[in-house]
Coordinates of C-alpha atoms in Angstrom, one line a residue:
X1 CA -16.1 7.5 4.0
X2 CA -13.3 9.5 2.5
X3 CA -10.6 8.2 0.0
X4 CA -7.0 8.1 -0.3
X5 CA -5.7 6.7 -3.9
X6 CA -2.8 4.5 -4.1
X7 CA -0.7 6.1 -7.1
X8 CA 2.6 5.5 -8.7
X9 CA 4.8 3.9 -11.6
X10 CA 4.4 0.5 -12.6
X11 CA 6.5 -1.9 -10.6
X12 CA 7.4 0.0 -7.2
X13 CA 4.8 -2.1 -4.8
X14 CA 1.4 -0.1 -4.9
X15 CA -0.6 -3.6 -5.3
X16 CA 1.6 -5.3 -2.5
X17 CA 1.4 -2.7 -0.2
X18 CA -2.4 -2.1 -1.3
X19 CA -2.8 -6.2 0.1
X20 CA -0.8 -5.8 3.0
X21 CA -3.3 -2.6 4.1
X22 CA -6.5 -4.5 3.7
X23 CA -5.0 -7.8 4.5
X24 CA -7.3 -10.1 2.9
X25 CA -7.5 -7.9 -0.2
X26 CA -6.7 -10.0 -3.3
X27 CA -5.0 -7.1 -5.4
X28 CA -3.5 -8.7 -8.2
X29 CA 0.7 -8.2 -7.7
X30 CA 3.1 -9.1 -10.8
X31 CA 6.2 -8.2 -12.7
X32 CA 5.0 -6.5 -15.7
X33 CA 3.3 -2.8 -16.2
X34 CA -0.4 -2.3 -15.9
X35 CA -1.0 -5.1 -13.3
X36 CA -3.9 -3.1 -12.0
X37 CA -6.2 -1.8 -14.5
X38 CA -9.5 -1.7 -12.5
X39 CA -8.7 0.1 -9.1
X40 CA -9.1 -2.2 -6.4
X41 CA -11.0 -1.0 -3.1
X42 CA -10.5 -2.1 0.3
X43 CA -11.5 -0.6 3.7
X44 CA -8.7 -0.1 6.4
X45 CA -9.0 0.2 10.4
X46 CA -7.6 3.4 12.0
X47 CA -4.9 2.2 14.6
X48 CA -6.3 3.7 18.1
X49 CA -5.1 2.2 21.2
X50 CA -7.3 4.7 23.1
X51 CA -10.2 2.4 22.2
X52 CA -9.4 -0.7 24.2
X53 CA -8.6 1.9 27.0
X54 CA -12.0 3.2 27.1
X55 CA -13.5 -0.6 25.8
X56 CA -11.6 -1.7 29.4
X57 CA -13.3 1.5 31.6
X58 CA -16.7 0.5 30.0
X59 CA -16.5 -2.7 29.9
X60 CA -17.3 -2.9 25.9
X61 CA -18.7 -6.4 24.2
X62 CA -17.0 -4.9 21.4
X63 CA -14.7 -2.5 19.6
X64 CA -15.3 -0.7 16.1
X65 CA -12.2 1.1 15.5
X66 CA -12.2 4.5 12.8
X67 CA -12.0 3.1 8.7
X68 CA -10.5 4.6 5.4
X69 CA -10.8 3.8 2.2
X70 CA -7.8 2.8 -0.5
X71 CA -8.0 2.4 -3.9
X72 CA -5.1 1.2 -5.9
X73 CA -5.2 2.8 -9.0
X74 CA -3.0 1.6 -12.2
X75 CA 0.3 2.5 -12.4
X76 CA 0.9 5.4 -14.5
X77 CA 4.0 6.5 -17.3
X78 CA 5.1 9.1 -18.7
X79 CA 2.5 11.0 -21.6
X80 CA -0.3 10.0 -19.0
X81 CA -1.9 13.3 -19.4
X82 CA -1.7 13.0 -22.9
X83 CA -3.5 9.3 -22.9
X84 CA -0.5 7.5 -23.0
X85 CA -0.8 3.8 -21.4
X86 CA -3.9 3.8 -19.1
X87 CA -3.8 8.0 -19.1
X88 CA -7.3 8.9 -19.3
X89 CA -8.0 6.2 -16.5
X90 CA -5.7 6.6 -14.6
X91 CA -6.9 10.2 -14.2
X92 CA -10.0 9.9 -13.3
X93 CA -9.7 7.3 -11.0
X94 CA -7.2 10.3 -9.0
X95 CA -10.3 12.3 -9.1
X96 CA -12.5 10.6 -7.4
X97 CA -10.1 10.2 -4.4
X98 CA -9.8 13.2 -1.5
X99 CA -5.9 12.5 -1.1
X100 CA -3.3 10.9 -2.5
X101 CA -0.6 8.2 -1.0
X102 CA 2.7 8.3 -3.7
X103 CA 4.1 5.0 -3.4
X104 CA 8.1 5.8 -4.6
X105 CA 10.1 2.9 -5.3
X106 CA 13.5 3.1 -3.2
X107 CA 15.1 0.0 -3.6
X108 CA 17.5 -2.2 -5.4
X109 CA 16.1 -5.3 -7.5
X110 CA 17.4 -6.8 -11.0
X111 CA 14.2 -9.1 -10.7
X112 CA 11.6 -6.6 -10.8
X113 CA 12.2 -4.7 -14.0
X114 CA 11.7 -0.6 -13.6
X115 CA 9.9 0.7 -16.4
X116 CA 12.7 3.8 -16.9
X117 CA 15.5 1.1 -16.5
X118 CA 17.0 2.5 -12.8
X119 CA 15.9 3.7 -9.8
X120 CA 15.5 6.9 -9.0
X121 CA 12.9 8.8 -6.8
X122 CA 13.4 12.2 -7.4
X123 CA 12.7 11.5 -11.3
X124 CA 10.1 9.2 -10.8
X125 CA 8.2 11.6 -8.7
X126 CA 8.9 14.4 -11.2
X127 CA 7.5 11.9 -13.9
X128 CA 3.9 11.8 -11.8
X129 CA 3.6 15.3 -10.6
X130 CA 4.6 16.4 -14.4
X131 CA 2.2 14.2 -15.9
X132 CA -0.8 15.6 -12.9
X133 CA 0.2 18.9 -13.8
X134 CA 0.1 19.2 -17.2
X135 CA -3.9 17.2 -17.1
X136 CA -4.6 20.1 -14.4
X137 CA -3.0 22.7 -17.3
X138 CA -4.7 21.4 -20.2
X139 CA -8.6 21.6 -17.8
X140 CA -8.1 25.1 -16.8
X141 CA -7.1 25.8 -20.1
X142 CA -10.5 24.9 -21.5
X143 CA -11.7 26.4 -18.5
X144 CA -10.4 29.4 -19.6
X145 CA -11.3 29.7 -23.0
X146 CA -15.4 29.0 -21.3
X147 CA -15.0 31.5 -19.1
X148 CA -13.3 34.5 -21.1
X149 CA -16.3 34.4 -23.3
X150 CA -18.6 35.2 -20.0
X151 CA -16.5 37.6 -18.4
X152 CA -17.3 40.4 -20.8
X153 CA -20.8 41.2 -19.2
X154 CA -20.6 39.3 -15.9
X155 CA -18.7 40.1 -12.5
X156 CA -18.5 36.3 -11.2
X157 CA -16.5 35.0 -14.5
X158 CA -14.6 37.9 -14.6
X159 CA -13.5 36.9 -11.2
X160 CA -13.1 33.2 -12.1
X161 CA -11.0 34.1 -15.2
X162 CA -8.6 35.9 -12.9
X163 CA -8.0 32.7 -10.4
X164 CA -8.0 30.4 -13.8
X165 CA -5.0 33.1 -15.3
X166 CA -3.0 33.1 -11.8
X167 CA -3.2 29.0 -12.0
X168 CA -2.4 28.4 -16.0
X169 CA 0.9 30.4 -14.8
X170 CA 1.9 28.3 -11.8
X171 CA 1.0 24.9 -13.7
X172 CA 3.7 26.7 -16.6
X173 CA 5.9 26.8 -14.3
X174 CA 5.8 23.5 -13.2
X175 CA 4.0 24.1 -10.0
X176 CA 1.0 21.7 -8.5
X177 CA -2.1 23.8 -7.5
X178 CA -1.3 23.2 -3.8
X179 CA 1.8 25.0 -4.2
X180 CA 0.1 28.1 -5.4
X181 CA -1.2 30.2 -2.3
X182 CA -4.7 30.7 -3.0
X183 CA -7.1 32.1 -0.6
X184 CA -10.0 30.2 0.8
X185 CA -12.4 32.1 -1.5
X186 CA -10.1 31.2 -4.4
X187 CA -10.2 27.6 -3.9
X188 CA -14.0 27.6 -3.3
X189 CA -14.2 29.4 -7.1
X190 CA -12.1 26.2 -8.6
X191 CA -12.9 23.4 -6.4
X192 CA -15.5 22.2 -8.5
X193 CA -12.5 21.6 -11.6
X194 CA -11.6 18.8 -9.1
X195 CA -7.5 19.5 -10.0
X196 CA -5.7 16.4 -9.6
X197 CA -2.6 18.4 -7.6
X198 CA -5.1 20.5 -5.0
X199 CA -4.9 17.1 -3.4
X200 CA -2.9 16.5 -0.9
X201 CA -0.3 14.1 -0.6
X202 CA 1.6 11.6 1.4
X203 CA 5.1 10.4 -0.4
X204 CA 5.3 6.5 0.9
X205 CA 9.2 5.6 0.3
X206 CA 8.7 2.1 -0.6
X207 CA 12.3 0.1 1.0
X208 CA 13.8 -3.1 1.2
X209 CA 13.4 -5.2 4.2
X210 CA 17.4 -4.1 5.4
X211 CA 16.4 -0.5 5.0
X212 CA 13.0 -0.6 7.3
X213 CA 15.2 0.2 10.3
X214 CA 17.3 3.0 8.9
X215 CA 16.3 4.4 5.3
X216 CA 18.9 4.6 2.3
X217 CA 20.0 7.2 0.2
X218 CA 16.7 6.8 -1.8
X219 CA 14.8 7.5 1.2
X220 CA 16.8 11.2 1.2
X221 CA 16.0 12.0 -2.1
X222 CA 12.1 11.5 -1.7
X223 CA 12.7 13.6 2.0
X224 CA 14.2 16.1 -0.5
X225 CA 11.7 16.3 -2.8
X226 CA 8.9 16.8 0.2
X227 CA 9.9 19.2 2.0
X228 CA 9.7 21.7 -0.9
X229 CA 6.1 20.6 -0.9
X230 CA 5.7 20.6 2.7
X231 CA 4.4 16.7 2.3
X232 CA 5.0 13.9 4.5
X233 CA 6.9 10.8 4.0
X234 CA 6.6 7.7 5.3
X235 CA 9.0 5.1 4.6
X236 CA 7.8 1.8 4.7
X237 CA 8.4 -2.0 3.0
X238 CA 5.7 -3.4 1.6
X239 CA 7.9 -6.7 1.0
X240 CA 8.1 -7.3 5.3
X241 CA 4.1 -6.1 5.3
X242 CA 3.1 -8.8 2.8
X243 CA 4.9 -11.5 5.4
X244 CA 3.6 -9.8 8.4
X245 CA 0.2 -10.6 7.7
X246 CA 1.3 -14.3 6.8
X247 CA 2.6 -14.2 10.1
X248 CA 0.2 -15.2 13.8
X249 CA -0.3 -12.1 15.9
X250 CA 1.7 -13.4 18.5
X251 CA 5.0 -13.4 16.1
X252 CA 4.5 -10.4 13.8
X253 CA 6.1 -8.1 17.5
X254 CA 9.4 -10.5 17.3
X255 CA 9.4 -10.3 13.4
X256 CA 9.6 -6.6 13.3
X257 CA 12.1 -6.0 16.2
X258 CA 14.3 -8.5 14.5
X259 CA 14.3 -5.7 11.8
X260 CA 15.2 -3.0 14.5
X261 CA 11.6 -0.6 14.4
X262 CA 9.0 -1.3 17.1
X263 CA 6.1 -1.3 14.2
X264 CA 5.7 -1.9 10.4
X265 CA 5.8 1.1 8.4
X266 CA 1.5 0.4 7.4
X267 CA 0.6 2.0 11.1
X268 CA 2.1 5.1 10.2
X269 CA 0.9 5.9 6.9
X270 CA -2.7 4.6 7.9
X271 CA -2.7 7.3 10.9
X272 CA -0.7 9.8 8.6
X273 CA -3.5 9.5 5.6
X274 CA -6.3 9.8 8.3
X275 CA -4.7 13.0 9.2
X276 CA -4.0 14.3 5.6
X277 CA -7.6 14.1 5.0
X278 CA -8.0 16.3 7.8
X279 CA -10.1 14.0 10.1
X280 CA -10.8 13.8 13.6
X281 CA -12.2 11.1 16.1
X282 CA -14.4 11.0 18.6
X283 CA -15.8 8.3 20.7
X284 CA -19.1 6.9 22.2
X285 CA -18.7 3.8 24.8
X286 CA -21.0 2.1 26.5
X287 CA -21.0 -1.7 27.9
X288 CA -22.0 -2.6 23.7
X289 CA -19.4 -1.2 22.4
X290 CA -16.8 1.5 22.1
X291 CA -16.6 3.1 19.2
X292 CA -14.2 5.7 16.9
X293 CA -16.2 8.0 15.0
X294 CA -14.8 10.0 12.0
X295 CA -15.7 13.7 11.3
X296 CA -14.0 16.4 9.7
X297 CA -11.8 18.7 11.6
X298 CA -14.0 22.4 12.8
X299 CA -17.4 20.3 12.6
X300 CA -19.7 21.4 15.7
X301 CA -22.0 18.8 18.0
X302 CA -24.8 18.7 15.9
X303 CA -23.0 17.7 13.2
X304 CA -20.6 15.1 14.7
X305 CA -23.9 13.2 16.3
X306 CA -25.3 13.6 12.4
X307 CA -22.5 11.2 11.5
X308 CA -24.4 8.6 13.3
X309 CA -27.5 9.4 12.3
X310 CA -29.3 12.3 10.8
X311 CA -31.7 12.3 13.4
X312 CA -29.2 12.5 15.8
X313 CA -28.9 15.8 14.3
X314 CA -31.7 16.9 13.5
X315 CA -32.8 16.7 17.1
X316 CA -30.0 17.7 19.0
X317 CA -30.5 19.2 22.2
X318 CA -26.8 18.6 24.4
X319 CA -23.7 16.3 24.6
X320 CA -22.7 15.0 27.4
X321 CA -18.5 15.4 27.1
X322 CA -15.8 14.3 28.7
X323 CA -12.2 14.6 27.1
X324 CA -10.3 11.4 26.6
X325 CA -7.7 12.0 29.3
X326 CA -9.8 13.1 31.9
X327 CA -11.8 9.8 31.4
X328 CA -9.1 7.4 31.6
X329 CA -7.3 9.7 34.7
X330 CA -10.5 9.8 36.1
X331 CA -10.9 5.4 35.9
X332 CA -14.9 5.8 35.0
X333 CA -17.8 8.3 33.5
X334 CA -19.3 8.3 37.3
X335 CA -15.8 9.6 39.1
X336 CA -15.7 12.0 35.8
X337 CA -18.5 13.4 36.5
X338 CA -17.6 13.5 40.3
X339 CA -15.1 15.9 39.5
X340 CA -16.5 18.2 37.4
X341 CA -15.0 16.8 34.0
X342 CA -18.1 15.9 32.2
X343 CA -19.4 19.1 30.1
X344 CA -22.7 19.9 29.1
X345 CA -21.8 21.3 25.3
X346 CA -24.8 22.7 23.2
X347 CA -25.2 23.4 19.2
X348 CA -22.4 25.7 19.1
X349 CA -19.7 23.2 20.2
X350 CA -16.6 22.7 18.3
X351 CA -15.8 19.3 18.8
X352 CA -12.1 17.9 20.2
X353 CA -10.2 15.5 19.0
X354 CA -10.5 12.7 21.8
X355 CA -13.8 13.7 23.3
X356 CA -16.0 11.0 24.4
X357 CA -19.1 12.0 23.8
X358 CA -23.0 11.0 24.5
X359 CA -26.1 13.0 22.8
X360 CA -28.9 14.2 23.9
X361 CA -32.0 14.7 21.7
X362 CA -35.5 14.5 20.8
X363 CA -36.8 11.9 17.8

């Protein structure tokens, strides 16, 4: 299961909104800086209304919807990189995540203290990516001092020094290494440095429950700050989350259109982390269940039936596909197939997002 790390300042709602994702979670969430010092894990459900759809054309006992995982890592200050507060920690926690959701504090409040004094995004956001940066800097730095030793009898590190000299002067400048355009070869030489900006990143404008509907100014600055990264924001309140999930089922609809939006802000940035990690679904559904399964985005039939089990793989002989549209148009599998909509894919099948999917193979 892949990762997503919940990052930012002390004090701008990462272990609220951390609570509000996993529901029952018991992230600790108070007024003071370093709250979080272990990183808390939970497990989050992908939103898919596509599976009670197919649950209700199979008739499914039961539904198992896509998950991710979220850590919510400590909050970090400036001189981070340098160990400063939980630095070092901090850090490595990042590492071990594939992507990173930025939670950005963008609103008003006397009663919870900000750890610069005042709010403001744009400076709070240079304050993390500074601090990532200059950790990545100081790594390929020793990296390079390894690796100019080798290159003066072998090809490979001469290579490697030249993609280590082109990053040391982006990460100068103030760059993160997913600003630099590297090509795929260049990133498979330095992927194993794990660099804490190669990650990608969702910015998650944290607002006030008055704000939900329509942003603020704050909301602007963070926008600002993305698009030179080509990142997404989602702008959520992890204040209205926390008393949605206090709330029945039945009432949290009527809460949130008392607010003006249709659906809390947690939908969006669950979908748009599952996305940012560059996954894909694809379902199996039969009268047990209906299921979302999770693969990565290019990965062929063999593969995706490895995901639920290697033998699956191993023994592949077909799939039996039908794409999720043509199913539910369609009202069954048996007037699907009727109509020429259910494929016979083999090994070299690229599988869609959406496909429905049942395997074929020898144990």
């Amino acid at each position: 299961m892949l990762r997503a790390g919940i990052v930012g300042l002390p004090n701008v709602g990462k272990s609220t909104l951390f609570n509000a994702l996993v529901a029952n979670a018991k992230a600790e969430a108070a007024n003071f800086p370093f709250c979080t010092i272990e990183p808390n894990v939970g497990v989050v459900s992908v939103p898919d209304e596509r599976l009670n759809v197919l649950a209700d054309i199979s008739t499914s006992k039961q539904v198992v919807p896509a998950r991710v995982e979220f850590v919510d890592i400590a909050g970090l200050v400036k001189g981070a990189s340098q160990g400063e507060g939980l630095g070092n920690q901090f850090l490595s926690n990042i590492r071990e995540v594939d992507a990173i959701v930025h939670v950005v504090r963008c609103f008003e409040n006397d009663d919870i203290i900000h750890v610069a004094g005042s709010v403001d995004p744009a400076r709070d956001i240079e304050t993390i990516n500074l601090e990532l940066v200059l950790a990545d800097l100081g790594q390929v730095e020793k990296r390079i001092e390894r690796t100019r030793k080798q290159a003066r009898a072998n090809k490979e590190a001469q290579a490697e020094l030249a993609i280590l000299q082109k990053l040391a002067a982006a990460l100068n400048e103030g760059k993160s290494v997913r600003q630099i355009d590297l090509t795929e070869e260049e990133f498979e030489v330095i992927k194993h440095l794990g660099m804490l900006t190669a990650k990608p990143i969702i910015y998650a404008a944290n607002v006030s429950e008055d704000d939900l509907a329509t942003g603020n100014e704050f909301v602007e600055k963070v926008r600002g700050v993305a698009a030179k990264e080509n990142a997404q924001v989602v702008v959520i309140s992890a204040q209205v989350e926390a008393e949605l999930i206090e709330l029945p089922e039945a009432d949290r609809a009527d809460f949130l259109e008392s607010l003006g939006v249709e659906e809390g802000g947690l939908k969006s940035l669950i979908r748009a982390t599952y996305t940012l990690l560059g996954l894909r679904t694809y379902f199996t559904s039969g009268e047990k269940e209906t299921r979302a399964w999770t693969i990565k985005a290019g990965m062929s039939a063999p593969q995706a039936a490895g995901v639920i089990h290697t033998d699956f793989e191993r023994g592949f002989i077909r799939a039996e596909t039908v794409g999720y549209d043509d199913l539910v148009n369609s009202g069954s599998l048996g007037s699907a197939k009727e109509k020429g909509l259910v494929r016979s894919e083999g090994k070299e099948y690229i599988v869609k997002e959406g496909d429905v999917m049942l395997f074929r193979f020898n144990v």
